[in-house]
Amino acid sequence: MFKRVGVIILICILSFSTINADQAANSTGTDIDARVKALVEKMTIDEKLGQMVMADKQSARPEDVTEYFLGAIVSSGERMPNRNSQEAWLEVSGSFKKAASSTRLGIPLLCGIDAVHGQNSVYGAVVYPHNIGLGAAADPQLMYELGQATAKEMLATGYNWNFAPCVAVAKDASWGRTYESYGENTQLVNTLLVPYIKAIQENGVAAAAKHYIADGATAWGTGDSGYQIDQGNAAISEEELRKTHLPSYQEAVKAGVKTIMVSYSSWNGLKNHENQYLIQTVLKGELGFRGFVVSDYEAVHQLKNKDFYEQIVATVNAGVDMLMNGMSWQYTIGTLQEAVRRGDIKHERIDDAVGRILRVKLEMGLFDEGIMVRQPATQQLGGAEYRRIAEKAVRESLVLLKNVNNILPLKKNAKLLVMGPAANDVGVQCGGWTLSHSGGTDKESGSKWTKGTTILEGFKRVAEVNGGIITTDVKEAKYAEAVVVVIGERPYVEGHGDDRQLGMYDGTALEENRQAIEAAKATGLPMVVVIVSGRPRNISQEMGAWAAVVEAWLPGSEGGAVADVLYGNYDFTGKLPVTWTDIQGSGKTQPTFPYGFGLKMNK
Ligand code: BGC
């Protein structure tokens, strides 16, 4: 990934504004095609090229949106407003939107963000389980509900474009982005992406199905940007590409997805960003996609044996309509101008790209919203109603892998020892893409990484009202009936999570896992092991000594809900969305657990 260097910007204080003549005229139109055509005809070449570029809010000021006619801004990764509050986010999005509205044609701005498990960049917003857990839950109605809630929390901070859902079909758990995928099965991915896209778009936010295409099929050792597998090469036949990876885009297009983001990865050696066949012929031609195609963050630089000029020309001519060149946006605009002047990018291509972007903005009703007036922060962020949806998602995502002698459900009045490095850490539960690009831990922040309940708090909540006792002190073990050990992975993002070891004590596993497991074992109590991870890790060596094993994935801010299932208030319903394989050195041919595996307590 392009290095994310932050530049501090001045945030303009927002004021009320009025509707200009062009917008007033536009707001009465009904025929979108005609409106697109009329607008494109009115636009100067600079206005058009500006629409095709997305700048990072950290490297562009609101005035730049006015001066360069930028089509979108991205709030990516580590770039949260200094004061991470709803008000601060509203001020940022509002100041940029207002700047767009004061251009000659007042073309409204898209404000894009990775709300990949809730409006996760904003402190206090509800953080849902990462996609892998939702794949285990496999509940389309839940996807609709949490999509709706996510859109509402996005709009409550002024953001109207979500770089989600990731519709990758993940084929290798060593990929650091496995948790961004709903699973390894195309049909499963399709069932979940459709209600999610519908929910967010029906609630006024544009979706971006990503990363086109076969990002989950790259091979270890082929990665880019210094990663091992992320952004690498998918060496697969066209038949396999069409059978396994294309159907999700077909479904997304049918569901009306407004944008599609191209993958950093390559297909058989050619970067997808320059693959005209995949973008123009297949996606726009065969699939009939009418929205617009956006590049990934500064991805153009990865095109091989080309200078920046050639990279931009190749990317746009391959069919990319908007360039997410967050940092190099100004250079990009200059390069586009030169390419058009020299005739290397034709006016028809520019008009097609701009027309697509405008169509999305018109369909979303952004022109008719009235000019960005400051939206008061009345919409509640992190409300109880949304937290209930997240709790349901957590409960449904849990997968029971082992349960000897029916140790689960736990007795609510039992004395239990609850321990392990993932037991009391909201940051670990949330994983990457939480407040910052890579996420973080409660240890790091000195308090809860974001608002929420920990797994330990969930145990205490149930025990307290039922005469149970929860201790976290291993010295108290002799009075306990069982030990619940919560181990897991540290938060990671994208290729930083590439890990081929996948043991419980190496790679992206939490350092304290071993100590916790050994201390729990030494108590002699029956062990209930809960794993907080974005993917299966090898447990077949250790598992024999454990009475019960529960995979909790990355449950997000409402980790307390885990206990409700372990105590039997609900039964397990989650099923593995990926095959659980011991990858390294096990010499095994059979998976530890097959795809779709998941036990119930009450058979
Ligand atoms: C990721 C995308 C993300 C984009 C914007 C990239 O590094 O690959 O998934 O949407 O950044 O944050």
Coordinates of C-alpha atoms and ligand atoms in Angstrom, one line a residue:
M1 CA 0.0 0.0 0.0
F2 CA 1.1 3.5 -0.7
K3 CA 2.7 5.0 2.3
R4 CA 0.2 6.9 4.3
V5 CA 1.8 10.1 5.2
G6 CA -0.4 12.5 7.1
V7 CA -0.3 16.2 6.6
I8 CA -2.2 18.3 9.1
I9 CA -4.9 20.5 7.5
L10 CA -6.8 23.4 8.7
I11 CA -10.4 22.6 9.2
C12 CA -12.6 25.4 8.1
I13 CA -15.5 26.4 10.3
L14 CA -18.7 25.6 8.5
S15 CA -21.4 28.1 7.8
F16 CA -24.7 28.0 6.2
S17 CA -24.9 28.5 2.4
T18 CA -27.4 29.0 -0.3
I19 CA -28.4 27.1 -3.4
N20 CA -26.8 28.4 -6.6
A21 CA -28.7 28.7 -9.9
D22 CA -27.3 25.5 -11.5
Q23 CA -28.3 23.3 -8.7
A24 CA -31.7 24.9 -8.5
A25 CA -32.2 24.1 -12.1
N26 CA -30.9 20.6 -11.7
S27 CA -33.1 19.8 -8.8
T28 CA -36.2 19.9 -11.0
G29 CA -35.0 17.5 -13.6
T30 CA -36.3 14.0 -13.8
D31 CA -34.5 12.2 -16.6
I32 CA -31.1 11.3 -15.3
D33 CA -29.5 10.5 -18.7
A34 CA -30.6 13.9 -20.0
R35 CA -29.3 15.7 -17.0
V36 CA -26.0 13.9 -17.2
K37 CA -25.7 14.8 -20.9
A38 CA -26.6 18.4 -20.3
L39 CA -24.1 18.8 -17.5
V40 CA -21.2 17.1 -19.3
E41 CA -21.9 19.5 -22.2
K42 CA -21.6 22.5 -19.9
M43 CA -18.3 21.4 -18.3
T44 CA -14.9 22.6 -19.2
I45 CA -12.1 20.1 -19.5
D46 CA -10.7 21.1 -16.1
E47 CA -14.1 20.6 -14.5
K48 CA -14.3 17.2 -16.0
L49 CA -10.8 16.1 -15.0
G50 CA -11.3 17.3 -11.4
Q51 CA -14.4 15.1 -11.1
M52 CA -12.2 12.1 -12.0
V53 CA -9.9 12.7 -9.1
M54 CA -10.3 11.9 -5.4
A55 CA -8.0 13.6 -2.9
D56 CA -7.2 12.6 0.7
K57 CA -8.7 15.0 3.2
Q58 CA -5.2 15.2 4.8
S59 CA -3.5 16.4 1.7
A60 CA -6.1 18.7 0.2
R61 CA -7.9 21.7 1.7
P62 CA -11.5 22.6 1.1
E63 CA -10.3 25.4 -1.1
D64 CA -8.6 22.8 -3.4
V65 CA -12.0 21.2 -4.0
T66 CA -13.3 24.6 -5.3
E67 CA -10.2 25.4 -7.3
Y68 CA -9.7 21.9 -8.9
F69 CA -13.3 20.8 -9.0
L70 CA -12.4 17.5 -7.2
G71 CA -15.1 14.8 -7.5
A72 CA -14.5 13.2 -4.1
I73 CA -12.5 13.2 -1.0
V74 CA -11.3 10.1 0.9
S75 CA -10.8 9.9 4.6
S76 CA -8.5 7.0 4.7
G77 CA -6.6 5.1 7.2
E78 CA -4.8 7.0 10.0
R79 CA -6.4 10.2 9.0
M80 CA -9.0 10.9 11.7
P81 CA -9.7 14.4 12.8
N82 CA -7.6 15.3 15.8
R83 CA -10.6 15.4 18.0
N84 CA -12.3 12.2 17.1
S85 CA -15.9 13.1 17.7
Q86 CA -19.0 13.2 15.6
E87 CA -18.9 17.0 15.5
A88 CA -15.3 17.0 14.2
W89 CA -16.1 14.5 11.4
L90 CA -19.2 16.6 10.5
E91 CA -17.0 19.7 10.2
V92 CA -14.5 18.0 8.0
S93 CA -17.0 16.5 5.6
G94 CA -19.1 19.6 5.7
S95 CA -16.3 22.0 4.9
F96 CA -15.3 20.0 1.8
K97 CA -18.9 19.6 0.6
K98 CA -19.5 23.3 1.0
A99 CA -16.4 24.0 -1.0
A100 CA -17.8 21.8 -3.8
S101 CA -21.1 23.6 -3.7
S102 CA -19.4 26.9 -4.4
T103 CA -18.0 25.9 -7.7
R104 CA -19.5 27.2 -10.9
L105 CA -21.7 24.2 -11.5
G106 CA -22.0 23.2 -7.8
I107 CA -21.5 19.6 -8.5
P108 CA -21.8 17.8 -5.2
L109 CA -19.0 15.9 -3.6
L110 CA -18.7 12.3 -2.6
C111 CA -17.1 11.8 0.8
G112 CA -15.6 8.3 0.9
I113 CA -14.5 6.3 3.9
D114 CA -13.9 2.7 4.8
A115 CA -16.9 2.0 7.0
V116 CA -16.2 -1.7 6.6
H117 CA -17.6 -2.8 9.9
G118 CA -19.7 0.1 11.0
Q119 CA -18.6 3.7 10.8
N120 CA -15.4 2.4 12.3
S121 CA -13.2 5.4 12.0
V122 CA -15.4 7.4 14.4
Y123 CA -15.0 7.1 18.1
G124 CA -18.2 5.8 19.7
A125 CA -19.8 4.5 16.5
V126 CA -20.9 0.8 16.7
V127 CA -18.3 -1.6 15.4
Y128 CA -19.8 -4.8 13.9
P129 CA -18.0 -8.1 13.5
H130 CA -15.6 -8.1 10.6
N131 CA -17.0 -9.8 7.4
I132 CA -15.5 -13.3 8.2
G133 CA -17.8 -13.4 11.3
L134 CA -20.8 -12.3 9.2
G135 CA -20.0 -15.1 6.8
A136 CA -20.2 -17.5 9.8
A137 CA -23.6 -15.9 10.7
A138 CA -24.8 -16.2 7.1
D139 CA -27.9 -14.2 7.8
P140 CA -29.1 -11.9 5.0
Q141 CA -31.7 -10.2 7.2
L142 CA -28.9 -9.3 9.6
M143 CA -26.8 -7.9 6.7
Y144 CA -29.7 -5.6 5.8
E145 CA -30.1 -4.4 9.3
L146 CA -26.5 -3.7 10.0
G147 CA -26.1 -2.1 6.5
Q148 CA -28.9 0.2 7.3
A149 CA -27.4 1.1 10.7
T150 CA -24.0 1.7 9.1
A151 CA -25.4 4.0 6.5
K152 CA -27.2 6.0 9.2
E153 CA -24.0 6.4 11.3
M154 CA -22.1 7.4 8.2
L155 CA -24.6 10.1 7.3
A156 CA -24.5 11.2 10.9
T157 CA -20.9 12.2 10.2
G158 CA -21.5 13.5 6.7
Y159 CA -20.0 10.6 4.7
N160 CA -22.0 9.3 1.7
W161 CA -19.7 6.8 0.1
N162 CA -18.7 3.5 1.7
F163 CA -15.7 1.6 0.4
A164 CA -17.5 -1.6 1.2
P165 CA -18.5 -4.4 0.9
C166 CA -15.3 -6.4 0.2
V167 CA -16.7 -9.2 -1.8
A168 CA -13.4 -11.2 -2.0
V169 CA -13.7 -14.9 -2.1
A170 CA -10.8 -15.7 0.2
K171 CA -8.9 -18.8 -0.7
D172 CA -5.8 -18.7 1.5
A173 CA -6.0 -17.9 5.2
S174 CA -2.4 -16.6 5.1
W175 CA -3.8 -13.5 3.4
G176 CA -4.0 -10.7 5.9
R177 CA -7.3 -9.6 4.5
T178 CA -9.1 -12.9 5.0
Y179 CA -11.2 -11.3 7.7
E180 CA -12.5 -8.7 5.2
S181 CA -14.0 -11.6 3.2
Y182 CA -17.3 -13.3 4.0
G183 CA -15.7 -16.6 3.2
E184 CA -14.3 -19.0 0.7
N185 CA -17.6 -19.8 -1.0
T186 CA -18.9 -17.7 -3.8
Q187 CA -22.5 -18.5 -3.1
L188 CA -22.2 -17.5 0.5
V189 CA -20.5 -14.2 -0.4
N190 CA -23.3 -13.4 -2.9
T191 CA -26.1 -14.1 -0.4
L192 CA -24.6 -11.5 2.0
L193 CA -23.4 -8.8 -0.3
V194 CA -26.8 -8.2 -1.9
P195 CA -28.8 -7.2 1.2
Y196 CA -25.8 -5.1 2.5
I197 CA -25.5 -3.1 -0.7
K198 CA -29.2 -2.6 -0.9
A199 CA -29.4 -1.5 2.7
I200 CA -26.7 1.1 2.5
Q201 CA -27.8 2.5 -0.8
E202 CA -31.4 2.7 0.1
N203 CA -30.3 4.8 3.0
G204 CA -28.4 7.3 1.0
V205 CA -24.9 6.0 0.9
A206 CA -23.1 4.7 -2.2
A207 CA -21.5 1.2 -1.9
A208 CA -18.2 0.1 -3.4
A209 CA -17.9 -3.6 -4.2
K210 CA -14.2 -4.3 -3.9
H211 CA -11.5 -5.4 -4.9
Y212 CA -12.2 -6.2 -8.5
I213 CA -11.2 -9.0 -9.1
A214 CA -9.8 -12.2 -7.5
D215 CA -8.1 -10.3 -4.7
G216 CA -8.6 -13.4 -2.5
A217 CA -6.9 -15.7 -5.0
T218 CA -3.4 -14.4 -5.0
A219 CA -0.4 -16.7 -4.3
W220 CA 2.0 -16.5 -1.4
G221 CA 5.3 -15.0 -2.5
T222 CA 3.8 -12.8 -5.2
G223 CA 2.7 -9.9 -3.1
D224 CA 3.4 -6.2 -3.9
S225 CA 4.3 -3.2 -1.7
G226 CA 6.6 -5.5 0.3
Y227 CA 3.8 -7.8 1.3
Q228 CA 3.9 -11.6 0.8
I229 CA 0.5 -12.4 -0.6
D230 CA -1.6 -9.2 -0.5
Q231 CA -1.7 -7.3 -3.8
G232 CA -0.1 -10.3 -5.4
N233 CA -0.8 -12.3 -8.5
A234 CA -3.8 -14.6 -9.0
A235 CA -2.5 -17.3 -11.4
I236 CA -5.9 -18.8 -12.3
S237 CA -7.6 -19.7 -15.5
E238 CA -10.4 -17.5 -17.0
E239 CA -12.8 -20.3 -16.3
E240 CA -11.9 -20.2 -12.5
L241 CA -12.0 -16.4 -12.5
R242 CA -15.5 -16.5 -14.0
K243 CA -16.7 -19.4 -11.8
T244 CA -15.4 -18.3 -8.5
H245 CA -14.8 -14.5 -8.5
L246 CA -16.9 -12.9 -11.2
P247 CA -20.4 -14.0 -9.9
S248 CA -20.1 -11.7 -6.8
Y249 CA -19.6 -8.7 -9.1
Q250 CA -22.5 -9.9 -11.3
E251 CA -24.7 -10.0 -8.1
A252 CA -23.4 -6.6 -7.0
V253 CA -24.2 -5.0 -10.4
K254 CA -27.7 -6.6 -10.4
A255 CA -28.2 -5.2 -6.9
G256 CA -27.4 -1.8 -8.4
V257 CA -24.0 -1.2 -6.8
K258 CA -23.0 2.3 -7.6
T259 CA -19.2 1.9 -7.6
I260 CA -16.6 -0.8 -7.9
M261 CA -13.1 -0.6 -6.7
V262 CA -10.3 -2.2 -8.6
S263 CA -7.8 -4.5 -6.8
Y264 CA -4.1 -3.8 -6.4
S265 CA -3.6 -7.4 -7.4
S266 CA -2.8 -8.9 -10.8
W267 CA -4.4 -11.6 -12.9
N268 CA -1.8 -13.8 -14.6
G269 CA 0.9 -11.2 -14.3
L270 CA -1.0 -8.1 -15.4
K271 CA -2.1 -5.5 -12.8
N272 CA -5.9 -5.3 -12.7
H273 CA -5.7 -1.5 -12.9
E274 CA -4.4 -1.7 -16.5
N275 CA -6.6 -4.7 -17.5
Q276 CA -8.9 -3.2 -20.1
Y277 CA -10.4 -6.6 -20.8
L278 CA -11.5 -7.0 -17.2
I279 CA -12.8 -3.5 -16.7
Q280 CA -14.1 -2.3 -20.0
T281 CA -15.0 -5.6 -21.7
V282 CA -16.2 -7.8 -18.8
L283 CA -17.4 -5.4 -16.1
K284 CA -18.8 -2.5 -18.1
G285 CA -19.6 -4.5 -21.3
E286 CA -20.7 -8.0 -20.4
L287 CA -22.0 -7.3 -16.9
G288 CA -23.5 -4.0 -18.0
F289 CA -22.2 -2.0 -15.0
R290 CA -23.4 1.6 -15.3
G291 CA -21.9 3.0 -12.1
F292 CA -18.3 4.1 -12.0
V293 CA -15.0 2.3 -11.4
V294 CA -12.6 3.7 -8.8
S295 CA -8.9 2.8 -8.4
D296 CA -7.5 1.7 -5.1
Y297 CA -5.4 4.1 -3.0
E298 CA -2.5 5.3 -5.2
A299 CA -2.6 1.9 -6.9
V300 CA -1.5 3.4 -10.3
H301 CA 2.1 3.5 -9.1
Q302 CA 2.2 -0.3 -9.2
L303 CA 1.9 -0.6 -12.9
K304 CA 5.2 -2.1 -14.1
N305 CA 7.7 -0.6 -16.5
K306 CA 5.8 2.7 -16.8
D307 CA 6.4 6.2 -15.7
F308 CA 3.6 8.1 -13.9
Y309 CA 2.3 9.6 -17.2
E310 CA 2.0 6.1 -18.7
Q311 CA 0.5 4.7 -15.6
I312 CA -2.3 7.3 -15.6
V313 CA -3.0 6.8 -19.3
A314 CA -3.1 3.0 -19.0
T315 CA -5.4 3.1 -16.0
V316 CA -7.9 5.5 -17.4
N317 CA -7.9 3.8 -20.8
A318 CA -8.4 0.4 -19.1
G319 CA -11.7 1.9 -17.8
V320 CA -11.0 3.3 -14.4
D321 CA -13.2 6.4 -14.0
M322 CA -12.1 7.9 -10.8
L323 CA -8.5 7.9 -9.4
M324 CA -8.1 7.5 -5.7
N325 CA -4.8 9.3 -5.8
G326 CA -5.2 10.6 -2.3
M327 CA -1.7 12.1 -2.0
S328 CA -0.7 12.6 -5.6
W329 CA -4.1 14.2 -6.7
Q330 CA -2.6 17.4 -7.9
Y331 CA 0.0 15.7 -10.0
T332 CA -2.7 13.4 -11.3
I333 CA -4.8 16.3 -12.5
G334 CA -1.8 17.8 -14.3
T335 CA -1.0 14.5 -15.9
L336 CA -4.6 14.0 -17.0
Q337 CA -4.5 17.4 -18.6
E338 CA -1.4 16.6 -20.5
A339 CA -2.7 13.2 -21.6
V340 CA -5.9 14.8 -23.0
R341 CA -3.8 17.5 -24.7
R342 CA -1.6 14.9 -26.3
G343 CA -4.6 12.8 -27.3
D344 CA -3.4 9.8 -25.3
I345 CA -6.7 9.8 -23.5
K346 CA -9.6 10.6 -25.8
H347 CA -12.4 13.0 -25.0
E348 CA -15.0 10.2 -25.3
R349 CA -13.3 8.3 -22.5
I350 CA -13.3 11.4 -20.3
D351 CA -16.9 12.0 -21.0
D352 CA -17.8 8.4 -20.3
A353 CA -16.0 8.5 -17.0
V354 CA -17.4 11.9 -15.9
G355 CA -20.9 10.9 -17.1
R356 CA -20.8 7.8 -14.9
I357 CA -19.6 9.8 -11.9
L358 CA -22.4 12.4 -12.4
R359 CA -25.0 9.7 -12.9
V360 CA -24.1 8.2 -9.5
K361 CA -24.3 11.6 -7.9
L362 CA -27.7 12.3 -9.5
E363 CA -29.1 8.9 -8.7
M364 CA -28.1 9.4 -5.1
G365 CA -30.1 12.6 -5.1
L366 CA -27.0 14.6 -4.0
F367 CA -27.9 17.5 -6.4
D368 CA -31.4 17.7 -4.9
E369 CA -30.3 17.6 -1.3
G370 CA -29.9 21.4 -1.4
I371 CA -26.5 22.7 -0.9
M372 CA -24.6 21.3 2.0
V373 CA -25.9 23.1 4.9
R374 CA -24.3 22.1 8.1
Q375 CA -26.1 18.9 9.3
P376 CA -26.6 19.2 13.0
A377 CA -25.3 16.3 14.9
T378 CA -28.7 15.3 16.0
Q379 CA -28.5 11.8 14.6
Q380 CA -27.3 9.6 17.5
L381 CA -24.0 7.8 17.1
G382 CA -23.5 4.5 18.8
G383 CA -27.2 4.3 19.9
A384 CA -28.6 1.4 21.8
E385 CA -30.7 0.2 18.9
Y386 CA -27.5 -0.3 16.8
R387 CA -25.7 -1.9 19.6
R388 CA -28.5 -4.5 19.8
I389 CA -27.9 -5.3 16.1
A390 CA -24.2 -5.7 16.7
E391 CA -24.9 -8.0 19.7
K392 CA -27.1 -10.2 17.5
A393 CA -24.3 -10.3 14.9
V394 CA -21.8 -11.4 17.5
R395 CA -24.1 -14.2 18.8
E396 CA -24.8 -15.5 15.3
S397 CA -21.1 -15.4 14.3
L398 CA -19.8 -17.6 17.0
V399 CA -18.8 -21.1 15.8
L400 CA -18.6 -24.0 18.3
L401 CA -15.8 -26.3 17.2
K402 CA -15.6 -28.7 20.2
N403 CA -17.7 -29.4 23.3
V404 CA -16.7 -32.4 25.3
N405 CA -19.1 -33.7 27.9
N406 CA -21.4 -30.7 27.3
I407 CA -19.2 -28.4 29.2
L408 CA -21.1 -25.7 27.4
P409 CA -23.5 -24.1 28.2
L410 CA -21.8 -22.9 31.3
K411 CA -23.8 -22.7 34.5
K412 CA -24.8 -19.2 35.2
N413 CA -24.2 -19.5 39.0
A414 CA -20.8 -21.1 38.5
K415 CA -17.5 -19.7 39.7
L416 CA -15.4 -19.2 36.6
L417 CA -11.8 -18.1 36.0
V418 CA -11.8 -15.9 32.9
M419 CA -8.3 -15.1 31.5
G420 CA -6.2 -14.6 28.4
P421 CA -5.0 -11.6 26.4
A422 CA -8.1 -11.2 24.4
A423 CA -10.5 -11.4 27.3
N424 CA -10.7 -7.7 28.2
D425 CA -9.7 -5.7 25.2
V426 CA -12.1 -3.9 22.9
G427 CA -9.3 -3.0 20.5
V428 CA -8.3 -6.7 20.0
Q429 CA -12.0 -7.6 19.5
C430 CA -12.3 -5.0 16.8
G431 CA -9.1 -5.8 14.9
G432 CA -7.9 -3.6 12.0
W433 CA -10.0 -0.7 10.4
T434 CA -11.0 0.6 13.8
L435 CA -10.4 4.2 14.6
S436 CA -7.2 4.0 12.6
H437 CA -6.1 2.0 9.6
S438 CA -4.4 -0.8 11.6
G439 CA -6.6 -0.6 14.7
G440 CA -5.0 -0.9 18.1
T441 CA -5.4 -2.4 21.5
D442 CA -6.7 -1.1 24.8
K443 CA -3.2 -1.6 26.2
E444 CA -1.9 0.8 23.6
S445 CA -4.6 3.4 24.3
G446 CA -4.6 3.1 28.1
S447 CA -8.3 2.7 28.1
K448 CA -10.9 1.2 25.8
W449 CA -9.8 1.6 22.2
T450 CA -13.4 2.5 21.4
K451 CA -16.7 2.4 23.2
G452 CA -18.0 -1.1 23.8
T453 CA -18.1 -4.1 26.1
T454 CA -15.4 -6.7 26.4
I455 CA -15.9 -10.5 26.5
L456 CA -15.0 -10.5 30.2
E457 CA -17.6 -7.8 30.9
G458 CA -20.1 -10.0 29.2
F459 CA -19.3 -12.8 31.6
K460 CA -19.6 -10.5 34.6
R461 CA -22.9 -9.1 33.4
V462 CA -24.5 -12.6 33.3
A463 CA -22.8 -14.0 36.4
E464 CA -23.8 -11.0 38.5
V465 CA -27.5 -11.4 38.2
N466 CA -27.4 -15.2 38.5
G467 CA -25.3 -15.7 41.6
G468 CA -22.2 -16.7 39.6
I469 CA -18.7 -15.4 40.3
I470 CA -16.1 -14.4 37.8
T471 CA -12.5 -14.2 38.8
T472 CA -9.5 -13.2 36.7
D473 CA -7.0 -14.2 39.2
V474 CA -5.4 -17.6 38.5
K475 CA -4.6 -18.0 42.2
E476 CA -8.4 -18.4 42.7
A477 CA -8.5 -21.3 40.3
K478 CA -9.0 -23.8 43.1
Y479 CA -12.4 -22.4 43.8
A480 CA -13.5 -22.3 40.1
E481 CA -15.4 -24.9 38.1
A482 CA -13.9 -24.1 34.8
V483 CA -11.5 -21.8 33.1
V484 CA -12.4 -19.7 30.0
V485 CA -9.2 -18.7 28.2
V486 CA -9.6 -16.0 25.5
I487 CA -6.7 -15.9 23.1
G488 CA -6.3 -14.4 19.7
E489 CA -4.6 -12.2 17.2
R490 CA -3.3 -8.7 17.5
P491 CA -5.0 -6.1 15.2
Y492 CA -3.6 -5.9 11.7
V493 CA -4.6 -4.5 8.4
E494 CA -4.1 -5.5 4.7
G495 CA -0.7 -7.1 3.9
H496 CA 0.6 -6.3 7.4
G497 CA -1.4 -9.4 8.4
D498 CA 0.1 -11.7 5.8
D499 CA 1.1 -14.7 7.9
R500 CA 2.0 -18.2 6.8
Q501 CA 2.7 -19.7 10.2
L502 CA -0.8 -19.3 11.6
G503 CA 0.0 -21.0 14.8
M504 CA -1.4 -19.8 18.2
Y505 CA 2.1 -18.6 19.2
D506 CA 3.6 -17.0 16.1
G507 CA 3.0 -14.5 13.3
T508 CA 0.0 -12.3 14.1
A509 CA -1.0 -14.3 17.2
L510 CA -1.0 -12.3 20.5
E511 CA 2.3 -12.7 22.3
E512 CA 0.6 -13.6 25.6
N513 CA -1.3 -16.6 24.1
R514 CA 1.2 -19.2 25.2
Q515 CA 1.5 -18.0 28.7
A516 CA -2.3 -17.8 29.1
I517 CA -2.8 -21.3 27.7
E518 CA -0.1 -22.8 29.9
A519 CA -1.3 -21.1 33.0
A520 CA -4.9 -22.2 32.3
K521 CA -3.7 -25.8 31.7
A522 CA -1.7 -25.8 35.0
T523 CA -4.9 -25.1 36.9
G524 CA -6.2 -28.6 35.9
L525 CA -9.7 -27.1 35.3
P526 CA -11.7 -27.9 32.2
M527 CA -10.6 -25.4 29.6
V528 CA -13.1 -23.5 27.4
V529 CA -11.0 -21.7 24.8
V530 CA -12.4 -18.7 22.9
I531 CA -10.4 -17.6 19.9
V532 CA -10.6 -14.0 18.7
S533 CA -9.1 -14.0 15.3
G534 CA -9.6 -12.9 11.7
R535 CA -9.1 -16.4 10.4
P536 CA -8.5 -20.0 11.4
R537 CA -5.1 -20.6 13.2
N538 CA -3.6 -24.0 13.8
I539 CA -4.8 -25.5 17.0
S540 CA -4.7 -29.2 16.3
Q541 CA -1.6 -29.8 18.5
E542 CA -3.2 -28.1 21.5
M543 CA -6.9 -28.8 21.1
G544 CA -6.8 -32.3 22.5
A545 CA -6.4 -30.8 26.0
W546 CA -9.3 -28.4 25.6
A547 CA -12.8 -29.2 26.7
A548 CA -14.5 -26.7 24.4
V549 CA -13.4 -24.4 21.5
V550 CA -15.3 -21.4 20.2
E551 CA -14.2 -19.3 17.3
A552 CA -15.4 -15.7 17.9
W553 CA -13.7 -14.1 14.8
L554 CA -13.3 -10.3 15.3
P555 CA -16.6 -9.5 17.1
G556 CA -16.2 -5.8 17.2
S557 CA -17.3 -3.4 20.0
E558 CA -20.1 -5.6 21.5
G559 CA -17.9 -8.5 22.7
G560 CA -20.0 -8.8 25.8
A561 CA -22.5 -10.8 23.7
V562 CA -20.1 -13.7 23.5
A563 CA -21.0 -14.7 27.0
D564 CA -24.7 -14.8 26.3
V565 CA -24.2 -17.8 24.0
L566 CA -21.6 -19.5 26.2
Y567 CA -24.1 -19.4 29.1
G568 CA -26.8 -20.8 26.9
N569 CA -29.1 -17.9 26.6
Y570 CA -28.8 -18.6 22.9
D571 CA -27.5 -21.7 21.1
F572 CA -24.7 -21.5 18.6
T573 CA -25.8 -21.2 15.0
G574 CA -22.6 -20.1 13.2
K575 CA -20.9 -22.3 10.7
L576 CA -17.3 -22.0 9.3
P577 CA -17.3 -19.8 6.3
V578 CA -13.8 -21.1 5.5
T579 CA -12.1 -24.5 5.7
W580 CA -10.0 -24.8 8.9
T581 CA -6.7 -26.1 7.7
D582 CA -3.5 -26.5 9.5
I583 CA -1.4 -25.0 6.8
Q584 CA 2.2 -25.3 7.8
G585 CA 4.2 -28.4 8.4
S586 CA 1.4 -30.5 9.7
G587 CA 1.6 -32.8 6.7
K588 CA -2.1 -33.2 7.0
T589 CA -4.3 -33.8 4.1
Q590 CA -7.6 -33.5 5.9
P591 CA -8.7 -30.1 7.3
T592 CA -9.0 -29.8 11.0
F593 CA -12.6 -28.7 10.4
P594 CA -14.4 -28.6 7.1
Y595 CA -16.2 -25.6 5.5
G596 CA -19.7 -25.3 7.0
F597 CA -18.7 -27.0 10.3
G598 CA -20.3 -25.8 13.5
L599 CA -21.8 -27.6 16.5
K600 CA -24.8 -26.9 18.6
M601 CA -25.1 -27.2 22.4
N602 CA -28.7 -28.5 22.4
K603 CA -28.7 -31.3 19.8
Ligands
BGC1 C1 -7.4 -0.5 0.6 C2 -8.9 -0.3 0.2 C3 -9.4 0.9 0.9 C4 -8.5 2.1 0.5 C5 -9.0 3.4 1.0 C6 -6.6 0.7 0.4 O1 -5.3 0.6 1.0 O2 -6.9 -1.5 -0.2 O3 -9.6 -1.5 0.7 O4 -10.7 1.1 0.5 O5 -7.2 1.9 0.9 O6 -8.8 3.5 2.4

